[in-house]
Short mmCIF file of C-alpha atoms in Angstrom, two decimals:
data_model
loop_
_atom_site.label_atom_id
_atom_site.label_comp_id
_atom_site.label_asym_id
_atom_site.label_seq_id
_atom_site.Cartn_x
_atom_site.Cartn_y
_atom_site.Cartn_z
CA MET A 187 11.96 2.89 162.30
CA SER A 188 14.94 4.40 164.51
CA PHE A 189 15.98 2.95 167.86
CA PRO A 190 16.22 6.16 169.50
CA ARG A 191 12.61 7.07 168.40
CA VAL A 192 11.37 3.72 170.24
CA LEU A 193 13.01 4.72 173.14
CA PHE A 194 11.77 8.23 173.44
CA LEU A 195 8.17 6.76 172.72
CA THR A 196 8.48 4.24 175.34
CA LEU A 197 10.06 6.04 177.72
CA ILE A 198 8.61 9.52 177.58
CA ALA A 199 5.25 9.06 175.64
CA LYS A 200 4.01 6.31 177.14
CA PRO A 201 4.11 7.29 180.78
CA LEU A 202 3.14 10.71 179.75
CA ALA A 203 -0.05 9.48 178.24
CA ARG A 204 -0.75 6.86 180.71
CA ILE A 205 -0.35 10.02 183.99
CA LEU A 206 -2.11 12.54 181.92
CA THR A 207 -4.86 10.67 180.16
CA GLY A 208 -5.07 7.14 181.64
CA ALA A 209 -5.03 5.46 178.34
CA ASP A 210 -7.48 3.48 179.32
CA VAL A 211 -7.48 0.17 176.63
CA VAL A 212 -10.15 -1.99 176.21
CA GLY A 213 -9.36 -4.94 173.61
CA ARG A 214 -5.62 -4.75 173.54
CA GLU A 215 -5.75 -8.68 172.19
CA HIS A 216 -7.07 -7.35 168.75
CA LEU A 217 -3.82 -4.50 167.96
CA PRO A 218 -1.99 -5.93 165.30
CA ALA A 219 1.41 -7.46 166.16
CA LYS A 220 3.16 -6.96 162.73
CA GLY A 221 2.59 -5.56 159.47
CA PRO A 222 1.52 -5.27 156.78
CA ALA A 223 -1.86 -4.06 158.92
CA ILE A 224 -3.99 -0.88 158.88
CA VAL A 225 -5.30 0.85 161.88
CA VAL A 226 -8.31 3.21 161.32
CA ALA A 227 -9.69 5.27 164.49
CA ASN A 228 -11.88 8.34 164.65
CA HIS A 229 -10.16 11.82 164.81
CA LYS A 230 -10.81 14.60 167.50
CA SER A 231 -7.23 15.94 168.57
CA HIS A 232 -3.49 15.48 168.18
CA VAL A 233 -3.84 13.33 171.21
CA ASP A 234 -5.20 10.65 169.16
CA THR A 235 -1.84 9.69 167.49
CA PHE A 236 0.02 10.38 170.59
CA LEU A 237 -2.60 7.75 172.59
CA LEU A 238 -2.08 5.41 169.43
CA LEU A 239 1.37 5.27 169.70
CA ALA A 240 1.71 4.73 173.79
CA ILE A 241 -0.68 1.88 173.24
CA PHE A 242 1.20 -0.29 171.11
CA PRO A 243 3.97 -2.75 172.77
CA ALA A 244 7.64 -1.54 172.52
CA ARG A 245 8.59 -4.16 170.24
CA THR A 246 5.70 -3.33 167.91
CA LEU A 247 6.43 0.32 167.90
CA ARG A 248 8.89 0.76 165.14
CA TYR A 249 6.33 -0.64 162.72
CA VAL A 250 3.66 1.68 163.21
CA ARG A 251 3.54 4.84 161.38
CA PRO A 252 0.83 7.43 161.54
CA ALA A 253 -0.26 8.45 157.78
CA ALA A 254 -0.79 12.70 158.33
CA ALA A 255 -1.13 15.69 155.91
CA ALA A 256 1.99 16.58 154.99
CA ASP A 257 0.54 20.45 154.56
CA TYR A 258 0.26 20.45 158.33
CA PHE A 259 2.69 18.26 159.49
CA LEU A 260 5.64 18.79 157.27
CA LYS A 261 5.20 22.55 157.59
CA GLY A 262 8.40 24.08 159.23
CA ARG A 263 11.47 22.41 159.62
CA LEU A 264 11.32 21.56 163.30
CA MET A 265 7.72 20.35 162.78
CA SER A 266 8.89 18.60 159.90
CA TRP A 267 11.49 16.75 161.40
CA PHE A 268 9.63 15.93 164.98
CA SER A 269 6.79 14.86 162.45
CA ARG A 270 9.29 12.62 160.44
CA ASN A 271 11.51 11.17 163.11
CA VAL A 272 9.44 10.91 166.41
CA ILE A 273 6.13 10.40 165.52
CA GLY A 274 7.25 8.64 162.28
CA ILE A 275 4.57 10.14 159.78
CA VAL A 276 3.80 8.50 156.32
CA PRO A 277 3.09 11.85 154.55
CA VAL A 278 -0.37 12.26 152.66
CA GLU A 279 -0.02 15.21 150.23
CA ARG A 280 -4.08 15.77 150.80
CA ASP A 281 -3.86 19.23 149.05
CA LYS A 282 -2.66 17.43 145.48
CA VAL A 283 -5.69 15.06 145.31
CA GLY A 284 -6.33 14.87 141.43
CA ARG A 285 -6.14 12.67 138.65
CA ASP A 286 -2.18 12.91 137.94
CA HIS A 287 -0.92 12.38 141.65
CA ASP A 288 -0.71 9.42 143.75
CA VAL A 289 -1.55 10.50 147.06
CA LEU A 290 -1.49 7.47 148.82
CA GLY A 291 1.72 6.35 147.25
CA PRO A 292 3.93 6.73 150.34
CA THR A 293 1.69 5.25 152.44
CA ARG A 294 1.34 2.12 150.33
CA ALA A 295 5.07 1.82 149.79
CA ALA A 296 5.05 1.78 153.59
CA LEU A 297 2.68 -1.04 153.89
CA ALA A 298 4.64 -3.08 151.36
CA GLU A 299 7.54 -2.74 153.52
CA GLY A 300 5.63 -4.51 156.53
CA ALA A 301 4.36 -1.05 158.15
CA ILE A 302 1.47 -0.55 160.49
CA ILE A 303 -0.15 2.38 159.26
CA VAL A 304 -2.49 4.42 161.47
CA VAL A 305 -5.07 6.25 159.17
CA PHE A 306 -7.89 8.92 160.52
CA PRO A 307 -10.37 8.68 157.58
CA GLU A 308 -12.55 11.53 158.62
CA GLY A 309 -9.25 13.23 157.36
CA THR A 310 -9.44 16.11 159.89
CA ARG A 311 -10.08 16.78 163.41
CA GLY A 312 -14.15 16.92 164.20
CA ALA A 313 -15.53 18.59 167.52
CA ALA A 314 -15.08 16.79 170.83
CA SER A 315 -18.77 16.72 171.37
CA ASP A 316 -19.84 15.46 167.58
CA GLN A 317 -19.92 11.64 166.50
CA MET A 318 -17.93 10.83 163.45
CA GLY A 319 -17.62 12.85 160.08
CA ARG A 320 -17.52 11.63 157.00
CA LEU A 321 -15.06 8.96 156.16
CA LYS A 322 -13.02 9.20 153.17
CA SER A 323 -12.54 6.05 150.97
CA GLY A 324 -8.84 6.02 150.90
CA VAL A 325 -8.40 3.40 153.41
CA ALA A 326 -10.56 1.28 151.49
CA ARG A 327 -8.29 1.52 148.16
CA LEU A 328 -5.23 0.92 150.26
CA ALA A 329 -7.10 -2.57 151.80
CA ALA A 330 -8.01 -3.04 147.83
CA ASP A 331 -4.05 -2.56 146.99
CA ILE A 332 -2.67 -4.83 149.81
CA PRO A 333 -5.77 -6.95 150.48
CA GLU A 334 -3.51 -9.17 153.24
CA ALA A 335 -3.44 -6.25 155.52
CA PRO A 336 -5.81 -6.49 158.21
CA VAL A 337 -8.05 -3.36 159.00
CA VAL A 338 -8.42 -2.91 162.88
CA PRO A 339 -11.23 -0.35 164.10
CA VAL A 340 -10.28 1.89 166.86
CA TRP A 341 -12.33 4.33 168.65
CA ILE A 342 -10.82 7.14 171.00
CA ALA A 343 -12.99 8.55 173.57
CA GLY A 344 -11.99 11.84 175.05
CA ALA A 345 -9.31 13.20 173.47
CA GLY A 346 -11.14 16.14 171.97
CA ARG A 347 -11.73 17.51 175.51
CA VAL A 348 -7.90 17.15 176.13
CA LEU A 349 -6.68 19.18 173.32
CA PRO A 350 -9.50 20.11 171.06
CA LYS A 351 -9.08 21.66 167.62
CA GLY A 352 -7.89 25.28 167.85
CA SER A 353 -6.78 25.15 171.56
CA GLY A 354 -2.62 24.94 172.29
CA VAL A 355 -3.14 24.02 175.96
CA PRO A 356 -3.67 20.45 176.82
CA VAL A 357 -5.82 19.80 180.15
CA PRO A 358 -5.46 16.35 181.61
CA LEU A 359 -8.54 14.04 181.18
CA ASN A 360 -9.17 10.71 181.20
CA CYS A 361 -9.21 9.17 177.57
CA SER A 362 -10.25 5.35 176.74
CA VAL A 363 -9.31 3.66 173.27
CA ASN A 364 -11.56 0.53 172.34
CA ILE A 365 -10.20 -1.69 169.88
CA GLY A 366 -12.31 -3.71 167.92
CA PRO A 367 -11.64 -7.39 166.01
CA ALA A 368 -9.84 -7.02 162.38
CA LEU A 369 -12.09 -6.57 159.70
CA LYS A 370 -10.83 -8.08 155.88
CA TRP A 371 -10.89 -6.46 152.56
CA SER A 372 -14.44 -7.71 151.26
CA GLY A 373 -13.66 -6.91 147.66
CA ASP A 374 -16.07 -3.69 147.41
CA ARG A 375 -15.40 -0.51 148.31
CA HIS A 376 -18.77 1.08 149.43
CA ALA A 377 -19.46 -1.79 151.21
CA PHE A 378 -15.93 -1.94 152.92
CA MET A 379 -16.57 1.48 154.07
CA ASP A 380 -19.83 0.73 155.51
CA GLU A 381 -18.26 -1.96 157.61
CA ILE A 382 -15.74 0.14 158.89
CA ARG A 383 -18.22 2.72 159.81
CA ALA A 384 -20.57 0.25 161.68
CA ALA A 385 -17.34 -1.24 163.45
CA LEU A 386 -16.62 2.17 164.69
CA GLU A 387 -19.99 3.32 165.74
CA LYS A 388 -20.14 -0.26 167.74
CA LEU A 389 -17.14 0.61 169.79
CA SER A 390 -17.89 4.29 170.38
CA ALA A 391 -21.45 2.62 171.65
CA GLU A 392 -18.90 0.32 174.19
CA ALA A 393 -16.89 3.38 175.08
CA PRO A 394 -17.86 4.87 178.53
CA PRO A 395 -19.87 8.11 178.37
CA LEU A 396 -18.62 11.36 177.62
CA ARG A 397 -20.55 14.40 179.23
CA TRP A 398 -19.12 16.86 177.00
CA SER A 399 -21.09 19.82 175.68
CA MET B 16 18.89 -3.04 204.39
CA PRO B 17 18.45 -4.97 207.67
CA GLU B 18 20.03 -1.86 209.78
CA LEU B 19 17.80 0.40 208.24
CA LEU B 20 14.72 -1.56 209.09
CA ALA B 21 15.81 -1.81 212.50
CA ARG B 22 15.66 1.52 212.95
CA GLU B 23 12.28 1.31 212.34
CA PRO B 24 9.22 0.66 215.22
CA ALA B 25 9.10 -3.08 215.73
CA PRO B 26 4.92 -2.77 215.51
CA LEU B 27 5.20 -1.34 212.38
CA LEU B 28 7.41 -4.08 210.58
CA TRP B 29 5.12 -6.41 212.18
CA GLY B 30 2.16 -5.11 210.78
CA LEU B 31 3.99 -4.55 207.50
CA ALA B 32 4.94 -8.27 207.85
CA GLY B 33 1.45 -9.42 208.53
CA VAL B 34 0.32 -7.60 205.54
CA LEU B 35 2.84 -9.32 203.43
CA GLY B 36 1.86 -12.71 204.62
CA VAL B 37 -1.86 -11.76 203.43
CA LEU B 38 -0.46 -10.74 200.06
CA THR B 39 1.41 -13.88 199.93
CA LEU B 40 -1.50 -16.28 200.16
CA GLY B 41 -3.70 -14.02 197.85
CA ALA B 42 -0.69 -14.65 195.74
CA LEU B 43 -0.81 -18.48 196.40
CA ALA B 44 -4.68 -18.59 195.75
CA ALA B 45 -4.28 -17.00 192.55
CA LEU B 46 -1.69 -19.91 191.38
CA VAL B 47 -3.28 -22.64 193.00
CA LEU B 48 -7.17 -22.02 192.79
CA PRO B 49 -6.98 -22.50 188.68
CA LYS B 50 -4.97 -25.76 189.28
CA LEU B 51 -7.65 -26.95 191.80
CA LYS B 52 -10.92 -25.63 190.17
CA PRO B 53 -10.18 -25.38 186.48
CA GLY B 54 -12.79 -23.70 184.13
CA LYS B 55 -13.92 -20.74 185.72
CA ASP B 56 -11.98 -17.41 184.75
CA TYR B 57 -9.11 -16.53 187.04
CA ALA B 58 -7.92 -13.44 184.93
CA ASN B 59 -9.51 -10.99 187.16
CA LEU B 60 -8.44 -12.62 190.38
CA GLN B 61 -4.97 -12.50 189.47
CA GLN B 62 -4.99 -8.86 188.08
CA ARG B 63 -6.51 -7.88 191.40
CA VAL B 64 -3.66 -9.48 193.36
CA TRP B 65 -0.91 -8.38 191.39
CA SER B 66 -2.46 -4.89 191.74
CA TRP B 67 -2.58 -5.18 195.69
CA TRP B 68 1.20 -6.01 195.51
CA VAL B 69 1.76 -2.86 193.46
CA MET B 70 -0.22 -0.57 195.68
CA VAL B 71 1.23 -2.08 199.03
CA ALA B 72 4.55 -1.47 197.67
CA LEU B 73 4.02 2.11 197.23
CA LEU B 74 2.48 2.53 200.34
CA ALA B 75 4.76 0.56 202.43
CA GLY B 76 7.78 2.50 200.78
CA ALA B 77 6.45 5.80 201.41
CA LEU B 78 5.59 4.70 205.13
CA LEU B 79 9.42 3.72 205.39
CA ALA B 80 10.56 6.75 203.39
CA GLY B 81 8.71 9.40 205.93
CA TRP B 82 6.60 12.46 205.24
CA LEU B 83 8.18 13.92 202.35
CA ALA B 84 7.63 10.46 200.49
CA MET B 85 4.10 10.31 201.44
CA THR B 86 3.44 13.59 200.64
CA VAL B 87 4.62 13.39 197.14
CA LEU B 88 2.63 9.67 196.73
CA PHE B 89 -0.74 11.41 197.84
CA ALA B 90 -0.16 14.39 195.66
CA LEU B 91 0.11 12.20 192.63
CA VAL B 92 -2.74 10.18 194.04
CA SER B 93 -4.87 13.33 194.34
CA PHE B 94 -4.29 14.13 190.93
CA LEU B 95 -5.17 10.95 189.30
CA ALA B 96 -8.40 10.54 191.41
CA LEU B 97 -9.56 14.32 190.43
CA LYS B 98 -8.53 13.66 186.80
CA GLU B 99 -10.76 10.80 186.90
CA PHE B 100 -13.47 12.55 188.67
CA LEU B 101 -13.28 15.34 186.16
CA SER B 102 -13.04 13.06 183.49
CA LEU B 103 -16.65 11.50 184.46
CA ALA B 104 -18.33 14.65 185.63
CA PRO B 105 -20.34 16.86 183.31
CA MET B 106 -17.91 19.42 181.87
CA SER B 107 -18.33 21.80 178.65
CA ARG B 108 -15.30 23.21 176.43
CA GLU B 109 -15.68 26.44 178.61
CA ASP B 110 -14.80 24.69 181.53
CA ARG B 111 -11.45 23.85 180.44
CA PRO B 112 -9.61 26.68 182.11
CA LEU B 113 -11.36 26.00 185.58
CA ILE B 114 -10.53 22.22 185.02
CA LEU B 115 -6.50 23.46 184.94
CA VAL B 116 -7.29 25.68 188.08
CA ALA B 117 -8.87 22.68 190.18
CA TYR B 118 -5.49 20.94 189.23
CA LEU B 119 -3.51 23.99 190.62
CA THR B 120 -5.14 23.29 193.88
CA ILE B 121 -3.24 20.12 194.51
CA PRO B 122 0.09 21.85 194.64
CA ILE B 123 -0.89 24.30 196.76
CA ASN B 124 -2.82 22.37 199.01
CA TYR B 125 0.22 19.62 199.59
CA ALA B 126 2.33 22.96 199.78
CA PHE B 127 0.83 23.28 203.17
CA VAL B 128 1.79 19.65 204.11
CA LEU B 129 5.28 20.32 203.25
CA THR B 130 5.63 24.01 205.12
CA TRP B 131 3.42 22.21 207.71
CA ASP B 132 0.99 24.96 208.13
CA TYR B 133 -1.77 23.12 209.83
CA GLY B 134 -4.42 26.39 209.92
CA MET B 135 -3.87 27.27 206.06
CA TYR B 136 -4.32 23.78 205.20
CA LEU B 137 -7.73 23.43 206.86
CA VAL B 138 -8.85 26.63 205.39
CA PHE B 139 -7.42 26.47 202.07
CA VAL B 140 -10.02 24.21 200.21
CA PRO B 141 -13.23 24.87 202.15
CA VAL B 142 -12.82 28.29 202.05
CA TYR B 143 -10.97 29.83 199.52
CA VAL B 144 -10.87 27.62 196.92
CA PHE B 145 -15.05 27.25 197.49
CA ALA B 146 -15.03 30.88 197.08
CA ALA B 147 -12.64 31.38 193.92
CA VAL B 148 -13.85 28.82 191.83
CA PRO B 149 -17.66 30.17 191.40
CA PHE B 150 -16.08 33.70 191.11
CA LEU B 151 -13.85 32.33 188.19
CA MET B 152 -16.69 30.66 186.95
CA ALA B 153 -18.69 34.22 186.83
CA CYS B 154 -15.48 35.95 185.29
CA ILE B 155 -15.58 33.44 182.20
CA GLY B 156 -19.51 34.20 181.48
CA GLN B 157 -20.30 30.87 182.56
CA THR B 158 -23.92 31.23 184.12
CA ARG B 159 -25.77 28.17 182.48
CA GLY B 160 -26.34 25.70 185.43
CA TYR B 161 -24.18 27.88 187.25
CA LEU B 162 -24.86 26.54 190.73
CA SER B 163 -24.40 22.65 189.93
CA ARG B 164 -21.53 23.20 187.61
CA SER B 165 -19.71 24.81 190.58
CA SER B 166 -20.66 22.55 192.99
CA VAL B 167 -19.34 19.55 190.76
CA PHE B 168 -15.87 21.48 191.00
CA HIS B 169 -15.82 21.60 194.82
CA PHE B 170 -17.09 18.05 195.19
CA GLY B 171 -14.16 17.11 193.39
CA VAL B 172 -11.22 19.03 195.06
CA VAL B 173 -12.82 18.54 198.43
CA THR B 174 -12.97 14.46 198.05
CA CYS B 175 -9.89 13.97 195.89
CA VAL B 176 -7.21 16.99 197.25
CA TYR B 177 -8.25 17.92 200.69
CA ALA B 178 -9.49 14.51 202.26
CA LEU B 179 -6.38 12.77 200.98
CA GLY B 180 -3.99 15.29 202.01
CA TYR B 181 -4.94 14.44 205.67
CA ILE B 182 -2.97 11.38 205.01
CA PRO B 183 0.71 12.98 204.93
CA LEU B 184 -0.23 15.29 207.35
CA LEU B 185 -0.95 12.81 209.92
CA MET B 186 2.95 11.47 208.81
CA ARG B 187 4.19 14.88 210.26
CA VAL B 188 3.33 13.98 213.89
CA HIS B 189 6.33 14.04 216.04
CA ARG B 190 8.00 10.46 217.08
CA SER B 191 7.32 11.56 220.85
CA ASP B 192 3.43 12.06 220.11
CA ALA B 193 3.24 8.70 218.99
CA PRO B 194 6.01 6.58 220.36
CA GLN B 195 4.63 3.42 219.86
CA ALA B 196 5.14 2.95 216.06
CA GLY B 197 5.40 6.73 215.40
CA ALA B 198 3.53 8.87 212.91
CA ALA B 199 4.20 5.88 210.14
CA GLY B 200 2.11 3.52 212.58
CA LEU B 201 -0.58 6.32 213.01
CA VAL B 202 -0.80 6.22 209.12
CA PHE B 203 -0.30 2.76 208.75
CA MET B 204 -3.64 1.62 211.24
CA LEU B 205 -5.76 4.26 208.70
CA LEU B 206 -4.79 2.35 205.50
CA PHE B 207 -4.97 -1.00 207.13
CA ALA B 208 -8.58 -0.39 208.91
CA THR B 209 -9.85 1.26 205.88
CA GLU B 210 -8.98 -1.46 203.51
CA ALA B 211 -9.64 -4.39 206.23
CA ASN B 212 -13.22 -2.67 206.41
CA ASP B 213 -13.66 -2.73 202.63
CA VAL B 214 -12.57 -6.29 202.41
CA LEU B 215 -14.37 -7.88 205.33
CA GLN B 216 -17.51 -5.92 204.78
CA TYR B 217 -17.16 -7.85 201.08
CA VAL B 218 -16.42 -11.34 202.40
CA CYS B 219 -18.99 -11.02 205.02
CA GLY B 220 -21.73 -10.17 202.27
CA LYS B 221 -20.90 -12.80 199.94
CA LEU B 222 -20.72 -15.67 202.91
CA LEU B 223 -23.93 -14.08 204.84
CA GLY B 224 -25.60 -11.45 203.17
CA ARG B 225 -29.35 -11.84 202.66
CA ARG B 226 -31.13 -8.62 203.02
CA LYS B 227 -30.27 -5.63 200.93
CA ILE B 228 -28.93 -2.34 202.71
CA MET B 229 -29.33 0.48 199.91
CA PRO B 230 -31.02 -1.45 196.50
CA LYS B 231 -31.10 1.74 194.88
CA VAL B 232 -27.40 2.77 194.95
CA SER B 233 -25.47 -0.31 195.68
CA PRO B 234 -27.70 -3.63 195.12
CA ASN B 235 -24.93 -5.98 196.25
CA LYS B 236 -24.44 -4.25 199.65
CA THR B 237 -26.40 -6.37 202.47
CA TRP B 238 -26.82 -5.55 205.91
CA GLU B 239 -25.21 -8.74 206.98
CA GLY B 240 -21.92 -7.53 204.94
CA PHE B 241 -22.12 -4.14 206.68
CA LEU B 242 -22.65 -5.24 210.16
CA GLY B 243 -20.21 -8.18 209.79
CA GLY B 244 -17.54 -5.60 208.41
CA TRP B 245 -18.26 -3.33 210.95
CA ILE B 246 -17.85 -5.51 213.97
CA LEU B 247 -14.77 -7.27 212.51
CA THR B 248 -12.64 -4.05 211.84
CA ALA B 249 -14.17 -2.47 215.39
CA GLY B 250 -12.47 -5.58 216.90
CA LEU B 251 -9.41 -5.51 214.67
CA ILE B 252 -8.85 -1.79 215.78
CA VAL B 253 -9.60 -2.24 219.57
CA LEU B 254 -6.72 -4.97 219.13
CA ALA B 255 -4.04 -3.24 217.00
CA ALA B 256 -4.50 0.29 217.60
CA PRO B 257 -2.83 0.23 221.13
CA HIS B 258 0.35 -1.31 219.31
CA LEU B 259 0.61 1.28 216.39
CA THR B 260 -1.11 4.42 217.91
CA PRO B 261 -1.23 6.49 221.18
CA LEU B 262 -5.11 5.71 221.24
CA ARG B 263 -6.50 4.34 224.66
CA GLY B 264 -9.95 4.40 226.13
CA ILE B 265 -12.74 6.47 224.88
CA GLY B 266 -10.66 7.86 222.13
CA LEU B 267 -9.87 4.16 220.76
CA TRP B 268 -13.39 3.18 221.04
CA MET B 269 -14.69 5.93 219.09
CA VAL B 270 -12.06 5.33 216.15
CA ALA B 271 -12.94 1.58 216.11
CA ILE B 272 -16.79 2.33 216.12
CA LEU B 273 -16.72 5.32 213.69
CA LEU B 274 -14.10 4.30 210.97
CA PRO B 275 -16.28 1.27 209.43
CA LEU B 276 -18.82 3.77 209.61
CA ALA B 277 -17.06 6.31 207.63
CA GLY B 278 -15.71 3.69 205.26
CA PHE B 279 -19.08 2.56 204.22
CA ALA B 280 -20.12 5.83 203.59
CA GLY B 281 -17.28 6.58 201.60
CA ASP B 282 -18.27 3.62 199.38
CA VAL B 283 -21.70 4.35 198.98
CA THR B 284 -21.45 7.94 198.49
CA MET B 285 -19.14 7.10 195.49
CA SER B 286 -21.24 4.32 194.39
CA ALA B 287 -23.99 6.99 194.35
CA VAL B 288 -21.77 9.56 192.29
CA LYS B 289 -20.93 6.48 189.84
CA ARG B 290 -24.88 5.70 189.45
CA ASP B 291 -25.53 9.49 188.56
CA ILE B 292 -22.97 9.16 185.68
CA GLY B 293 -24.19 6.01 184.79
CA VAL B 294 -20.47 3.84 184.82
CA LYS B 295 -19.57 0.81 186.96
CA ASP B 296 -16.04 1.87 187.62
CA THR B 297 -14.30 5.24 187.35
CA SER B 298 -11.56 3.63 185.10
CA HIS B 299 -9.65 0.96 184.61
CA PHE B 300 -6.26 2.34 185.75
CA ILE B 301 -5.81 -0.38 188.24
CA PRO B 302 -6.13 -3.81 187.02
CA GLY B 303 -8.79 -5.69 188.46
CA HIS B 304 -10.17 -2.86 190.40
CA GLY B 305 -11.24 -0.67 188.28
CA GLY B 306 -10.52 3.42 188.84
CA VAL B 307 -8.25 4.97 191.18
CA LEU B 308 -11.26 6.45 193.11
CA ASP B 309 -13.04 2.78 192.88
CA ARG B 310 -10.14 2.10 195.51
CA LEU B 311 -10.07 5.23 197.31
CA ASP B 312 -13.77 6.22 198.18
CA SER B 313 -13.70 4.70 201.79
CA LEU B 314 -10.16 6.23 202.46
CA ILE B 315 -12.04 9.89 201.11
CA PHE B 316 -13.92 9.51 204.53
CA THR B 317 -12.19 7.74 206.84
CA ALA B 318 -8.87 9.69 206.49
CA PRO B 319 -10.13 13.25 208.02
CA LEU B 320 -12.37 11.38 210.64
CA TYR B 321 -9.22 9.45 211.87
CA PHE B 322 -6.86 12.33 211.78
CA HIS B 323 -9.61 14.58 213.95
CA LEU B 324 -10.41 11.57 216.38
CA THR B 325 -6.77 10.77 216.80
CA ALA B 326 -5.71 14.65 216.75
CA PHE B 327 -8.37 15.16 219.41
CA PHE B 328 -8.18 12.60 221.97
CA ALA B 329 -4.23 11.27 221.60
CA LEU B 330 -2.10 13.99 219.90
CA GLU B 331 -0.08 17.03 220.82
CA THR B 332 1.01 17.94 217.38
CA TYR B 333 -2.58 18.93 216.25
#
């Protein structure tokens, strides 16, 4: 991705994330340094994407691309421009899920080009006080297609308090990002999804407690 | 640069040079120890020393730059500390507007330092924020656990905003009022004595510690550490304060005896809060140290006490 994007993310997004959310990282050594790689994270808030972009070092950032819903992030010209050029999304047309349309096509292509794809397998943002929603198996299909890409589980705690779904005003509060060791494609889609879920639950137990009701 | 430094009071420069010396020793230890006694993990020691360098650089820079820089620095520190506290405290989605109001007290509190409205500074948080927060909570219709929830906000604002604001307020003292080393000397003495007390209590506890002092709150704290830190810090203040501050006689001895006690009280109080919440460190913001509140806990208690004792015994300004 382009140099201005990395500059913006490094000089503006990173310090903002640090000051407004603390952006505590545990397990930084597990972050992939190059693509192809898949980062799977829980999803509560738009702050999740912002945090995941902020924790990568500048030299890796150009490979990092969040897979994001086209129906939401490519709505309107300004939003669409920002999503493509600043966040660097790979569009997922989740409303076109069906037999004829390859929803994961752009993501697979990006992985093949060496991207680090950020995926939120819950598919949408959950409530801050909830645990994890049901995981969609798209990430297992990506891992099956590109088995050399490690799948790195990440648990983000606290983002749902900063900017919950349905709220437009962010409130600065600390967030923590726990990163676990990479998982390798195991050959079975169901077993692999269970493995991802277990890894995320383990990380969530290690994260600092959220007393949020 | 040399000309600029030459305008600063000599005792302050000597004090800063002393701190620089201690930090250099720390850095050497972090470099040499892994070579002398390999095998142990020194990552925490190295992070800890590196973080001290950053914190001392920021504080020394603000001390030399003057009261405005100190006000801006501590407004930021208050924000980081309050954010840490509110992130750990029990909150709910309906509290989000109140969290924003709590942050809003920071610019107002520090504005009274900028305009030097000492009277307003004294009453704004303890009286008016104290009254406004429960009222706003009632307006939102938040009545579940009303008293305990509103007191959480008050605890956070008083400790993280009001108590810390005394430090830039002290930076506004006239040079004529503290001819020894100016306002910066006054603040340097407070910061140095507070941090020295933390370190000396820790070191005395490590070397001599036997009898636990508060096993339910801080199982690692001992009577030996507490008393050793108290005596050594008091001695340090009696020796250093006459060169850095106008404190003399009874005022000097009061500060020497009470400041280490207040530091201990702050440390233990924040430990009790952490125990209630169920965390060891308030965050990982300062590598090797933990959170901002972990580092500030004793300063929250020593700053107002030192300010009021100094003002009462030795200052015309306040």
